[in-house]
Coordinates of C-alpha atoms in Angstrom, one line a residue:
Chain A
X149 CA -18.8 55.1 2.6
X150 CA -19.9 54.7 5.8
X151 CA -20.7 51.9 8.2
X152 CA -24.6 52.9 7.9
X153 CA -24.5 52.3 4.3
X154 CA -22.8 49.1 4.2
X155 CA -25.4 47.8 6.8
X156 CA -28.0 48.8 4.5
X157 CA -26.2 47.2 1.5
X158 CA -26.1 44.0 3.6
X159 CA -29.6 44.2 4.8
X160 CA -30.9 44.7 1.3
X161 CA -28.9 41.5 0.2
X162 CA -30.4 39.5 3.1
X163 CA -33.9 40.8 2.1
X164 CA -33.4 39.7 -1.5
X165 CA -32.1 36.2 -0.6
X166 CA -35.4 35.7 1.9
X167 CA -37.5 36.9 -0.9
X168 CA -35.6 34.4 -3.3
X169 CA -35.6 31.6 -1.1
X170 CA -39.0 32.0 0.1
X171 CA -40.3 32.0 -3.6
X172 CA -38.1 29.0 -4.2
X173 CA -39.8 27.1 -1.2
X174 CA -43.6 28.1 -2.4
X175 CA -42.6 26.6 -5.9
X176 CA -42.7 30.0 -7.7
X177 CA -39.5 29.7 -9.4
X178 CA -36.7 26.8 -10.2
X179 CA -39.3 23.9 -9.8
X180 CA -39.0 22.3 -13.0
X181 CA -35.5 20.9 -12.9
X182 CA -36.3 17.3 -14.1
X183 CA -38.0 18.7 -17.4
X184 CA -35.3 21.2 -17.8
X185 CA -32.7 18.6 -17.8
X186 CA -34.7 16.3 -20.2
X187 CA -34.6 19.2 -22.7
X188 CA -31.0 20.1 -22.1
X189 CA -30.3 16.4 -22.9
X190 CA -32.2 16.3 -26.1
X191 CA -30.5 19.5 -27.3
X192 CA -26.9 18.3 -26.3
X193 CA -27.8 14.9 -28.4
X194 CA -29.0 16.8 -31.4
X195 CA -25.9 19.2 -31.4
X196 CA -23.5 16.3 -31.1
X197 CA -25.2 14.6 -34.3
X198 CA -25.3 18.0 -36.0
X199 CA -21.3 18.5 -35.0
X200 CA -20.7 14.8 -36.3
X201 CA -22.2 15.4 -39.5
X202 CA -20.2 18.4 -40.0
X203 CA -17.0 16.7 -39.0
X204 CA -17.6 13.9 -41.5
X205 CA -18.2 16.4 -44.3
X206 CA -15.1 18.3 -43.3
X207 CA -12.9 15.1 -43.3
X208 CA -14.2 13.9 -46.9
X209 CA -13.6 17.4 -48.1
X210 CA -10.0 17.4 -46.6
X211 CA -9.3 13.8 -48.0
X212 CA -10.6 14.9 -51.6
X213 CA -8.2 17.9 -51.3
X214 CA -5.4 15.6 -50.5
X215 CA -6.1 13.1 -53.4
X216 CA -6.9 15.7 -56.1
X217 CA -4.4 18.8 -55.4
X218 CA -0.9 19.6 -54.8
X219 CA 2.3 17.3 -55.1
X220 CA 2.0 13.7 -54.2
X221 CA 3.6 12.8 -50.9
X222 CA 5.9 9.8 -50.8
X223 CA 5.5 6.8 -48.6
X224 CA 8.1 7.6 -46.3
X225 CA 6.7 10.9 -45.4
X226 CA 3.2 9.4 -44.9
X227 CA 4.7 7.0 -42.5
X228 CA 6.4 9.7 -40.7
X229 CA 3.2 11.5 -40.3
X230 CA 1.5 8.7 -39.3
X231 CA 3.8 8.1 -36.5
X232 CA 3.6 11.7 -35.2
X233 CA -0.1 11.4 -35.5
X234 CA 0.0 8.6 -33.0
X235 CA 2.5 10.0 -30.7
X236 CA 1.1 13.5 -30.7
X237 CA -2.2 11.9 -30.1
X238 CA -4.1 14.1 -32.8
X239 CA -7.6 12.8 -32.6
X240 CA -11.0 13.7 -34.4
X241 CA -12.8 13.9 -31.3
X242 CA -16.4 13.7 -32.8
X243 CA -15.5 10.5 -34.8
X244 CA -13.5 9.1 -31.7
X245 CA -10.4 8.2 -33.5
X246 CA -7.0 9.2 -34.7
X247 CA -6.9 11.7 -37.5
X248 CA -5.6 9.9 -40.8
X249 CA -2.4 11.1 -42.8
X250 CA -4.5 12.1 -45.8
X251 CA -6.8 14.4 -43.6
X252 CA -3.8 15.8 -42.1
X253 CA -2.3 16.6 -45.6
X254 CA -5.7 17.9 -46.6
X255 CA -5.4 20.4 -43.9
X256 CA -1.8 21.2 -44.8
X257 CA -2.6 21.7 -48.4
X258 CA -6.0 23.9 -47.7
X259 CA -3.8 26.1 -45.5
X260 CA -0.9 26.7 -47.7
X261 CA -3.4 27.5 -50.7
X262 CA -5.2 30.1 -48.5
X263 CA -1.6 31.2 -47.4
X264 CA -0.8 31.6 -51.0
X265 CA -3.8 33.3 -51.8
X266 CA -3.5 35.7 -49.1
X267 CA 0.2 36.4 -49.7
X268 CA -0.8 37.2 -53.6
X269 CA -3.6 39.6 -52.5
X270 CA -2.0 41.6 -50.1
X271 CA 1.2 41.9 -52.5
X272 CA -1.0 43.3 -55.1
X273 CA -3.1 45.7 -52.8
X274 CA -1.4 46.5 -49.5
X275 CA 2.3 45.5 -50.1
X276 CA 5.0 46.2 -47.9
X277 CA 5.8 44.3 -44.9
X278 CA 2.3 43.0 -44.8
X279 CA 3.0 40.6 -47.5
X280 CA 5.1 38.5 -45.1
X281 CA 2.3 37.9 -42.6
X282 CA 0.8 34.8 -44.1
X283 CA 3.8 33.5 -45.5
X284 CA 4.1 30.8 -42.7
X285 CA 0.8 29.3 -43.7
X286 CA 2.5 28.3 -47.1
X287 CA 4.9 26.2 -45.2
X288 CA 2.4 24.6 -42.6
X289 CA 3.5 21.1 -43.0
X290 CA 7.1 21.9 -42.2
X291 CA 6.2 23.9 -39.4
X292 CA 4.2 21.1 -38.3
X293 CA 7.1 18.9 -38.6
X294 CA 9.4 21.2 -36.8
X295 CA 7.0 21.9 -33.7
X296 CA 6.1 18.4 -33.4
X297 CA 9.9 17.5 -33.3
X298 CA 10.4 19.8 -30.5
X299 CA 7.5 18.2 -28.3
X300 CA 8.4 14.7 -29.4
X301 CA 12.2 15.5 -28.4
X302 CA 10.9 16.6 -24.9
X303 CA 8.9 13.7 -24.8
X304 CA 11.7 11.5 -25.3
X305 CA 14.1 13.2 -22.7
X306 CA 11.1 12.6 -20.1
X307 CA 11.0 9.1 -21.2
X308 CA 14.7 8.4 -20.9
X309 CA 14.6 9.7 -17.1
X310 CA 11.3 7.5 -16.3
X311 CA 12.3 4.3 -18.2
X312 CA 14.2 2.9 -15.0
X313 CA 10.9 2.4 -13.1
X314 CA 9.4 0.4 -15.9
X315 CA 12.3 -1.5 -16.8
X316 CA 12.8 -2.7 -13.2
X317 CA 9.5 -4.4 -13.2
X318 CA 10.7 -6.6 -16.4
X319 CA 14.2 -7.1 -15.2
X320 CA 13.6 -10.1 -13.0
X321 CA 11.5 -11.8 -15.7
X322 CA 14.0 -11.0 -18.5
X323 CA 16.8 -12.4 -16.0
X324 CA 14.8 -15.7 -15.5
X325 CA 15.4 -18.7 -17.5
X326 CA 12.0 -18.4 -19.3
X327 CA 11.9 -14.7 -20.3
X328 CA 8.7 -15.0 -22.5
X329 CA 5.5 -13.5 -21.6
X330 CA 6.2 -10.0 -20.5
X331 CA 2.2 -9.4 -20.6
X332 CA 1.2 -10.1 -16.9
X333 CA 4.0 -7.9 -15.6
X334 CA 3.0 -4.9 -17.9
X335 CA -0.8 -5.4 -16.6
X336 CA 0.5 -5.2 -13.1
X337 CA 2.3 -2.1 -14.0
X338 CA -0.7 -0.6 -15.3
X339 CA -3.1 -1.8 -12.6
X340 CA -0.9 -0.6 -9.9
X341 CA -0.6 2.8 -11.8
X342 CA -4.6 2.8 -12.3
X343 CA -5.2 2.4 -8.6
X344 CA -2.8 5.3 -7.3
X345 CA -4.5 8.2 -5.7
X346 CA -1.5 10.6 -7.0
X347 CA -1.8 9.7 -10.7
X348 CA 0.1 12.7 -12.0
X349 CA 3.5 11.2 -11.8
X350 CA 5.1 9.2 -14.8
X351 CA 2.4 9.6 -17.0
X352 CA 4.7 9.1 -20.4
X353 CA 5.7 5.6 -18.9
X354 CA 1.8 4.8 -18.4
X355 CA 1.0 5.7 -21.9
X356 CA 4.0 3.8 -23.1
X357 CA 2.6 0.6 -21.0
X358 CA -0.9 1.1 -22.4
X359 CA 0.6 0.9 -25.9
X360 CA 2.8 -2.0 -25.3
X361 CA 0.2 -4.1 -23.7
X362 CA -2.3 -2.9 -26.5
X363 CA 0.4 -4.3 -29.2
X364 CA 1.2 -7.5 -27.2
X365 CA -2.9 -8.4 -27.0
X366 CA -2.9 -7.8 -30.6
X367 CA 0.3 -9.7 -32.0
X368 CA 0.2 -12.2 -29.0
X369 CA 4.1 -12.1 -29.4
X370 CA 6.5 -10.2 -27.4
X371 CA 9.2 -9.6 -30.1
X372 CA 6.6 -8.6 -32.8
X373 CA 5.1 -6.2 -30.3
X374 CA 8.5 -4.7 -29.4
X375 CA 9.2 -4.2 -33.0
X376 CA 6.2 -2.4 -33.9
X377 CA 6.5 -0.3 -30.6
X378 CA 9.9 0.8 -31.9
X379 CA 8.0 2.4 -35.0
X380 CA 6.3 4.8 -32.3
X381 CA 8.8 5.4 -29.8
X382 CA 12.3 6.8 -30.9
X383 CA 13.8 7.4 -27.3
X384 CA 17.4 5.9 -27.3
X385 CA 16.8 4.3 -24.1
X386 CA 14.0 2.4 -25.4
X387 CA 15.6 1.5 -28.6
X388 CA 18.6 0.0 -26.5
X389 CA 15.9 -1.8 -24.3
X390 CA 14.1 -3.3 -27.3
X391 CA 17.3 -4.5 -28.9
X392 CA 18.5 -6.2 -25.8
X393 CA 14.9 -7.4 -25.0
X394 CA 14.4 -9.1 -28.4
X395 CA 17.8 -10.7 -28.2
X396 CA 16.8 -12.3 -24.6
X397 CA 13.3 -13.1 -25.8
X398 CA 14.9 -15.2 -28.8
X399 CA 16.6 -17.2 -26.2
X400 CA 20.1 -15.8 -26.3
X401 CA 21.9 -15.4 -22.9
X402 CA 22.8 -11.8 -22.7
X403 CA 22.0 -11.4 -19.0
X404 CA 25.3 -9.4 -18.4
X405 CA 24.0 -6.9 -21.0
X406 CA 20.9 -6.6 -19.1
X407 CA 22.7 -6.0 -15.8
X408 CA 25.0 -3.2 -17.4
X409 CA 21.6 -1.8 -18.9
X410 CA 20.1 -1.9 -15.3
X411 CA 23.0 0.1 -14.3
X412 CA 23.0 2.6 -16.9
X413 CA 19.4 3.4 -16.0
X414 CA 20.3 3.7 -12.6
X415 CA 22.9 6.5 -13.5
X416 CA 20.4 8.1 -15.4
X417 CA 18.0 8.4 -12.5
X418 CA 20.6 9.7 -10.3
X419 CA 21.5 12.3 -13.0
X420 CA 17.7 13.3 -13.1
X421 CA 17.9 14.1 -9.4
X422 CA 20.8 16.3 -10.0
X423 CA 19.0 18.2 -12.9
X424 CA 15.8 18.6 -10.5
X425 CA 18.2 20.2 -7.8
X426 CA 20.0 22.5 -10.4
X427 CA 16.6 23.5 -11.8
X428 CA 15.3 24.3 -8.2
X429 CA 18.3 26.4 -7.3
X430 CA 17.9 28.4 -10.7
X431 CA 14.5 29.0 -10.1
X432 CA 14.8 30.0 -6.6
X433 CA 17.6 32.6 -7.7
X434 CA 15.1 34.1 -10.3
X435 CA 12.3 34.2 -7.9
X436 CA 14.6 36.6 -5.5
X437 CA 15.0 39.1 -8.1
X438 CA 11.1 40.0 -7.5
X439 CA 12.5 42.2 -5.0
X440 CA 14.0 44.4 -7.4
X441 CA 10.6 45.3 -8.4
X442 CA 10.0 46.5 -4.9
X443 CA 13.1 48.6 -4.9
X444 CA 12.6 50.3 -8.3
X445 CA 8.8 51.2 -7.1
X446 CA 10.0 53.0 -3.9
X447 CA 13.0 54.7 -5.7
X448 CA 10.5 56.1 -8.3
X449 CA 8.2 57.0 -5.3
X450 CA 11.3 58.8 -3.6
X451 CA 12.1 60.7 -6.8
X452 CA 8.4 61.6 -7.2
X453 CA 8.3 63.3 -3.7
X454 CA 11.8 65.0 -4.4
X455 CA 10.6 66.2 -7.5
X456 CA 7.2 67.5 -6.2
X457 CA 9.0 69.3 -3.2
X458 CA 11.4 71.1 -5.8
X459 CA 8.5 72.2 -7.7
X460 CA 6.8 73.8 -5.2
X461 CA 9.9 75.7 -4.2
X462 CA 10.1 76.9 -7.9
Chain B
X49 CA -38.1 64.6 34.4
X50 CA -36.5 62.5 31.5
X51 CA -33.7 61.3 33.6
X52 CA -36.5 59.6 36.2
X53 CA -38.3 58.3 33.3
X54 CA -35.1 56.5 32.1
X55 CA -34.2 55.4 35.8
X56 CA -37.7 53.9 36.2
X57 CA -37.5 52.2 32.8
X58 CA -34.3 50.5 33.6
X59 CA -35.6 49.6 37.2
X60 CA -38.7 47.7 35.4
X61 CA -36.5 46.2 33.1
X62 CA -34.4 44.8 35.7
X63 CA -37.5 43.7 37.5
X64 CA -38.7 42.0 34.4
X65 CA -35.4 40.1 33.8
X66 CA -35.4 39.2 37.8
X67 CA -38.9 37.9 37.4
X68 CA -38.9 36.0 34.5
X69 CA -35.1 34.8 34.8
X70 CA -35.5 31.2 34.3
X71 CA -38.1 31.7 31.6
X72 CA -35.8 34.4 29.7
X73 CA -32.7 31.8 30.2
X74 CA -34.7 28.8 28.8
X75 CA -36.0 30.6 25.9
X76 CA -32.5 32.2 25.2
X77 CA -30.9 28.8 25.4
X78 CA -33.8 27.3 23.3
X79 CA -33.3 29.6 20.5
X80 CA -29.5 29.3 20.7
X81 CA -29.6 25.5 20.1
X82 CA -32.4 25.9 17.4
X83 CA -30.3 28.4 15.7
X84 CA -27.2 26.5 16.2
X85 CA -29.0 23.2 14.8
X86 CA -30.5 25.2 11.8
X87 CA -27.1 26.6 10.9
X88 CA -25.3 22.9 11.8
X89 CA -27.5 21.1 9.6
X90 CA -27.5 23.7 6.6
X91 CA -23.9 24.3 6.5
X92 CA -22.9 20.5 7.3
X93 CA -25.5 19.4 4.5
X94 CA -23.6 21.9 2.3
X95 CA -20.1 21.0 3.3
X96 CA -20.8 17.3 2.8
X97 CA -22.2 18.0 -0.9
X98 CA -19.1 20.1 -1.5
X99 CA -16.7 17.5 -0.1
X100 CA -18.5 14.7 -2.3
X101 CA -18.2 17.0 -5.4
X102 CA -14.8 17.8 -4.7
X103 CA -13.7 14.3 -4.2
X104 CA -15.7 13.1 -7.4
X105 CA -14.1 15.9 -9.8
X106 CA -10.6 14.9 -8.2
X107 CA -11.2 11.3 -8.9
X108 CA -12.7 11.9 -12.5
X109 CA -9.8 14.1 -13.6
X110 CA -7.3 15.7 -11.4
X111 CA -6.1 18.1 -13.9
X112 CA -9.2 20.4 -13.6
X113 CA -9.5 23.6 -11.6
X114 CA -11.5 21.5 -8.7
X115 CA -8.9 18.8 -8.7
X116 CA -5.7 21.3 -8.4
X117 CA -7.7 23.2 -5.5
X118 CA -8.6 20.0 -3.9
X119 CA -4.9 18.4 -4.0
X120 CA -3.2 21.7 -2.9
X121 CA -5.1 21.6 0.2
X122 CA -5.4 17.9 0.7
X123 CA -1.4 18.0 0.7
X124 CA -1.5 20.6 3.5
X125 CA -4.0 18.4 5.6
X126 CA -1.7 15.5 4.6
X127 CA 1.6 17.1 5.9
X128 CA 0.1 18.7 9.0
X129 CA -1.5 15.5 10.0
X130 CA -4.8 16.9 10.2
X131 CA -6.4 13.9 8.2
X132 CA -6.5 11.9 11.4
X133 CA -8.9 14.6 13.2
X134 CA -11.2 13.8 9.9
X135 CA -10.8 17.6 8.6
X136 CA -11.7 17.5 5.0
X137 CA -10.9 20.2 2.4
X138 CA -14.2 22.2 2.3
X139 CA -14.0 22.5 6.0
X140 CA -10.4 23.7 6.0
X141 CA -11.3 26.0 3.1
X142 CA -14.6 27.5 5.2
X143 CA -12.2 27.6 8.4
X144 CA -9.8 29.9 6.4
X145 CA -12.5 31.8 5.2
X146 CA -14.2 32.3 8.8
X147 CA -10.7 33.4 9.9
X148 CA -10.3 35.8 7.0
X149 CA -13.6 37.3 7.5
X150 CA -13.3 37.9 11.2
X151 CA -9.9 39.7 10.4
X152 CA -11.4 41.7 7.5
X153 CA -14.2 42.8 9.7
X154 CA -11.6 44.0 12.3
X155 CA -9.8 46.0 9.4
X156 CA -13.2 47.3 8.4
X157 CA -14.2 48.5 11.9
X158 CA -10.6 50.1 12.2
X159 CA -10.3 51.9 9.1
X160 CA -14.1 52.2 7.8
X161 CA -12.9 51.7 4.3
X162 CA -14.5 49.1 2.3
X163 CA -12.0 49.1 -0.5
X164 CA -9.3 48.4 1.7
X165 CA -11.3 45.9 3.6
X166 CA -11.6 44.0 0.3
X167 CA -8.1 44.1 -0.5
X168 CA -7.4 42.9 3.0
X169 CA -9.7 40.0 2.6
X170 CA -7.7 38.5 -0.3
X171 CA -4.4 39.3 1.5
X172 CA -5.7 37.6 4.6
X173 CA -7.0 34.5 2.7
X174 CA -3.7 34.4 1.1
X175 CA -1.4 35.0 3.9
X176 CA -3.3 32.6 6.0
X177 CA -3.1 29.9 3.0
X178 CA 0.7 30.5 2.4
X179 CA 1.1 30.2 6.4
X180 CA -0.4 26.8 6.5
X181 CA 1.3 25.7 3.0
X182 CA 4.7 26.8 4.8
X183 CA 4.3 24.6 7.8
X184 CA 3.0 21.8 5.6
X185 CA 6.3 22.1 3.6
X186 CA 8.5 22.2 6.6
X187 CA 6.6 19.1 7.9
X188 CA 7.0 17.5 4.2
X189 CA 10.8 17.6 4.3
X190 CA 10.8 15.8 7.5
X191 CA 8.4 13.3 6.3
X192 CA 10.3 12.8 3.1
X193 CA 13.3 11.7 5.2
X194 CA 11.1 9.3 7.3
X195 CA 9.6 7.9 4.3
X196 CA 13.1 7.1 2.6
X197 CA 14.3 5.5 6.0
X198 CA 11.1 3.2 5.8
X199 CA 11.5 2.5 2.2
X200 CA 15.2 1.3 2.8
X201 CA 14.4 -0.6 5.8
X202 CA 11.4 -2.5 3.8
X203 CA 13.4 -2.9 0.7
X204 CA 16.1 -4.6 2.6
X205 CA 13.7 -7.0 4.1
X206 CA 11.3 -7.4 1.0
X207 CA 12.2 -11.1 0.3
X208 CA 9.6 -12.3 2.8
X209 CA 7.0 -10.5 1.5
X210 CA 5.5 -6.6 2.0
X211 CA 3.4 -7.3 4.7
X212 CA 5.7 -9.5 6.7
X213 CA 8.4 -6.8 6.1
X214 CA 5.9 -4.1 7.5
X215 CA 5.2 -6.1 10.5
X216 CA 8.7 -6.8 11.4
X217 CA 10.0 -3.3 10.8
X218 CA 6.9 -1.3 12.2
X219 CA 8.9 -0.7 15.6
X220 CA 11.7 0.7 13.8
X221 CA 9.6 3.2 12.0
X222 CA 9.6 6.9 13.1
X223 CA 6.5 7.4 15.7
X224 CA 5.2 10.1 13.5
X225 CA 4.3 8.2 10.8
X226 CA 4.3 4.8 12.7
X227 CA 0.4 4.8 13.1
X228 CA -0.2 4.9 9.6
X229 CA 1.8 1.3 9.1
X230 CA -0.2 0.1 12.1
X231 CA -3.5 1.0 10.6
X232 CA -2.4 -0.7 7.4
X233 CA -1.7 -3.9 9.3
X234 CA -4.9 -3.5 11.1
X235 CA -6.8 -3.0 7.9
X236 CA -5.6 -6.4 6.6
X237 CA -5.6 -8.5 9.7
X238 CA -8.9 -7.2 11.5
X239 CA -10.9 -5.1 8.9
X240 CA -10.5 -7.6 6.0
X241 CA -9.3 -5.2 3.5
X242 CA -7.3 -6.6 0.4
X243 CA -3.6 -5.8 0.2
X244 CA -3.9 -3.3 -2.5
X245 CA -6.9 -1.3 -0.8
X246 CA -4.7 -1.1 2.5
X247 CA -1.7 0.0 0.4
X248 CA -3.8 2.6 -1.2
X249 CA -5.1 4.0 2.0
X250 CA -1.5 4.1 3.4
X251 CA 0.0 5.8 0.2
X252 CA -3.0 8.2 0.5
X253 CA -1.9 9.0 4.1
X254 CA 1.9 9.0 3.6
X255 CA 1.4 11.4 0.3
X256 CA 3.2 11.4 -3.0
X257 CA 6.6 10.5 -1.6
X258 CA 5.4 7.0 -1.0
X259 CA 3.8 6.6 -4.5
X260 CA 6.7 4.7 -6.1
X261 CA 7.3 2.3 -3.5
X262 CA 3.6 1.4 -3.1
X263 CA 3.2 0.8 -6.6
X264 CA 6.2 -1.7 -6.8
X265 CA 4.8 -3.2 -3.5
X266 CA 1.6 -4.1 -5.3
X267 CA 3.3 -5.3 -8.5
X268 CA 5.6 -7.7 -6.3
X269 CA 2.6 -8.9 -4.1
X270 CA 0.6 -9.6 -7.6
X271 CA 3.5 -11.9 -9.0
X272 CA 6.1 -12.6 -6.3
X273 CA 8.6 -14.3 -8.5
X274 CA 12.0 -15.5 -7.9
X275 CA 14.3 -12.5 -8.0
X276 CA 11.4 -10.0 -8.5
X277 CA 12.5 -8.4 -5.3
X278 CA 15.4 -6.9 -7.3
X279 CA 12.9 -4.2 -8.6
X280 CA 13.6 -2.6 -4.9
X281 CA 17.0 -2.4 -5.1
X282 CA 17.3 1.0 -6.9
X283 CA 15.3 2.5 -4.3
X284 CA 18.0 2.2 -2.0
X285 CA 20.5 3.8 -4.2
X286 CA 18.0 6.5 -5.4
X287 CA 17.4 7.4 -1.7
X288 CA 20.9 7.7 -1.0
X289 CA 21.5 10.1 -3.9
X290 CA 18.5 12.0 -2.7
X291 CA 19.8 12.5 0.9
X292 CA 23.0 13.6 -0.4
X293 CA 21.5 16.2 -3.0
X294 CA 19.0 17.3 -0.3
X295 CA 21.9 18.1 2.2
X296 CA 23.6 20.4 -0.6
X297 CA 20.4 22.1 -1.8
X298 CA 19.3 22.9 1.6
X299 CA 22.5 24.6 2.3
X300 CA 22.0 26.6 -0.9
X301 CA 18.6 27.6 -0.2
X302 CA 19.4 28.8 3.3
X303 CA 21.8 31.3 1.7
X304 CA 19.1 32.3 -0.7
X305 CA 16.7 32.9 1.9
X306 CA 18.9 35.0 4.0
X307 CA 19.7 37.0 1.1
X308 CA 15.9 37.5 0.2
X309 CA 14.9 38.5 3.8
X310 CA 17.9 40.9 4.2
X311 CA 16.9 42.7 0.6
X312 CA 12.9 42.9 2.0
X313 CA 14.3 44.3 5.4
X314 CA 16.2 46.8 3.5
X315 CA 13.2 48.0 1.3
X316 CA 11.0 48.1 4.4
X317 CA 13.5 50.0 6.3
X318 CA 13.6 52.5 3.3
X319 CA 9.8 52.7 3.5
X320 CA 10.1 53.1 7.2
X321 CA 12.7 55.9 6.5
X322 CA 10.5 57.9 3.9
X323 CA 7.3 57.5 6.2
X324 CA 9.1 59.3 9.3
X325 CA 11.0 61.6 7.7
X326 CA 8.7 63.0 4.8
X327 CA 5.2 64.2 5.6
X328 CA 4.0 63.9 2.0
X329 CA 5.4 60.3 1.8
X330 CA 3.6 59.5 5.2
X331 CA 0.4 60.8 3.8
X332 CA 0.8 58.8 0.7
X333 CA 1.6 55.5 2.0
X334 CA -0.4 55.5 5.3
X335 CA -3.2 57.9 4.9
X336 CA -4.2 57.1 1.0
X337 CA -6.3 54.1 0.3
X338 CA -4.1 53.3 -2.8
X339 CA -0.7 53.8 -0.5
X340 CA -2.2 51.2 1.9
X341 CA -3.3 48.8 -0.9
X342 CA 0.1 49.2 -2.4
X343 CA 1.7 48.2 0.9
X344 CA -0.5 45.3 1.2
X345 CA 0.5 44.4 -2.3
X346 CA 4.1 44.3 -1.2
X347 CA 3.6 42.2 1.7
X348 CA 1.8 39.7 -0.6
X349 CA 4.6 39.7 -3.0
X350 CA 7.1 39.1 -0.2
X351 CA 4.9 36.2 1.2
X352 CA 4.5 34.8 -2.3
X353 CA 8.3 34.6 -3.1
X354 CA 8.9 33.4 0.2
X355 CA 6.2 30.6 -0.6
X356 CA 7.7 30.0 -3.9
X357 CA 11.4 29.3 -2.4
X358 CA 10.0 27.2 0.3
X359 CA 7.9 25.2 -2.2
X360 CA 11.1 24.8 -4.5
X361 CA 13.1 23.6 -1.9
X362 CA 10.8 21.0 -0.4
X363 CA 9.3 19.7 -3.6
X364 CA 12.2 19.8 -6.1
X365 CA 12.8 15.8 -5.6
X366 CA 9.2 15.1 -6.5

């Protein structure tokens, strides 16, 4: 491709732009933005209404499946699933609420049924290893529990490392002679976090603080809110905190325990720094292995050149 | 005959230029200013719009693509202290694009190969961005140390209030970041800004490293109860540990970097050897478009790994 061709292409592009811009200026094209926007908004609203109706139908169907088919699930499992739904923030977006346990169980039962059906069909038609493919669908509930355990465990670890910052905002209040009414301190924590420019850090503690303040506003009692919060968060650090804090809120003088808890949290923060350093060094070492890619590439290239020379001799 | 016509033509043109010199210069100057104004107006308006758009996207949700791009370049601007000169993210990106386009045109003129020029455009864009990022990360490490020193100073004197502590310790702060603290005091004392708004500006100027302290400072100022200054005491211990770990990690990373650069030098030595000893190799690497692009990719890969190592080293404490 010569320079002349490139110049021709560039000139053509400029010409097209000039024609398009002039047509736009003269009002020949793109002059109906407002009406288009109105039409778009109406269509969007209609699609939202349709989607909502569809979701309601699905939800009703799933509840019906759970109530009428399969084995009945005991209360303990239902409570466990309810906690998981809240912690994993599983929402029905169109209805703007958390999913219900019956709906989730409806999904599991439907998938199990479909999985069983597919397994039987494949077994009697194709057979062989293909039969194994839909088997995981039969155990959807178990899979969900297993996967959510993994996620929740990772979240708990993160919470244990980040809990120190939250705790030290309450420490002075809990150490004082009147440790009740934690809400203003948690509100300050949330406000300070909300106005931050760099919001990404400490997200788990932010969510935790929001949950805490919601429960405090609901029950108007610090002890009750902490007890309710324990149902949702299973991190060991938080459980320890809630035990000590409940004691303190009930008037027991356990300030020495609070102090040793603070020291423990500081130790965890230090550990976190060490872990971060080790991870960075490990990743850096791995990144260096990229050079092997270049070495292999040029060795293959050299072999190719040699082979070409040898072939030309023969 | 033709030569005579040429000479007469040149003489006439010279005469016209001499005769209408002032008019010509005026015309050129006018048209120049007009074009400059037009470009400035159009480009300026577009840049302003883009800047507003990025700011809005980042504020709404900083997890989307625009937010990520904006925060990446904003980070470079903050650490290179270009914010003081009112350089925004879009203008910075446009600057890099112009630089890249210039270099690409150079490659296009030199090689007359459109595919290679296209590849070199991406390479130059990436290399320039990585270079700026590299410089920003080097500065970041230094700034991190300075910020930790400030945090330690302020935490020890927090009993009298955050603003008072800043007023007392401003002369002891490192000159590179001291202007931001002076601006903070100026905002409160002379511009009537609230403590929280001024602290936000200070945090925005100092970057991520100051976020924790700034959050605690706002909480402390909102409800300065007796004993609540205790919430600052872990900062001193954490910073002490961070300094210790930083020293160890820096040593380890300098070893890693040396190893990597030696390995890269060996690879390029091998390529050099191939090019100067084997005619076919020379042809394939230097006089073939795909060979050239492959060489550019190698440079890009080395720059990428270098960038990854520098980023890991600088930001592991975040």
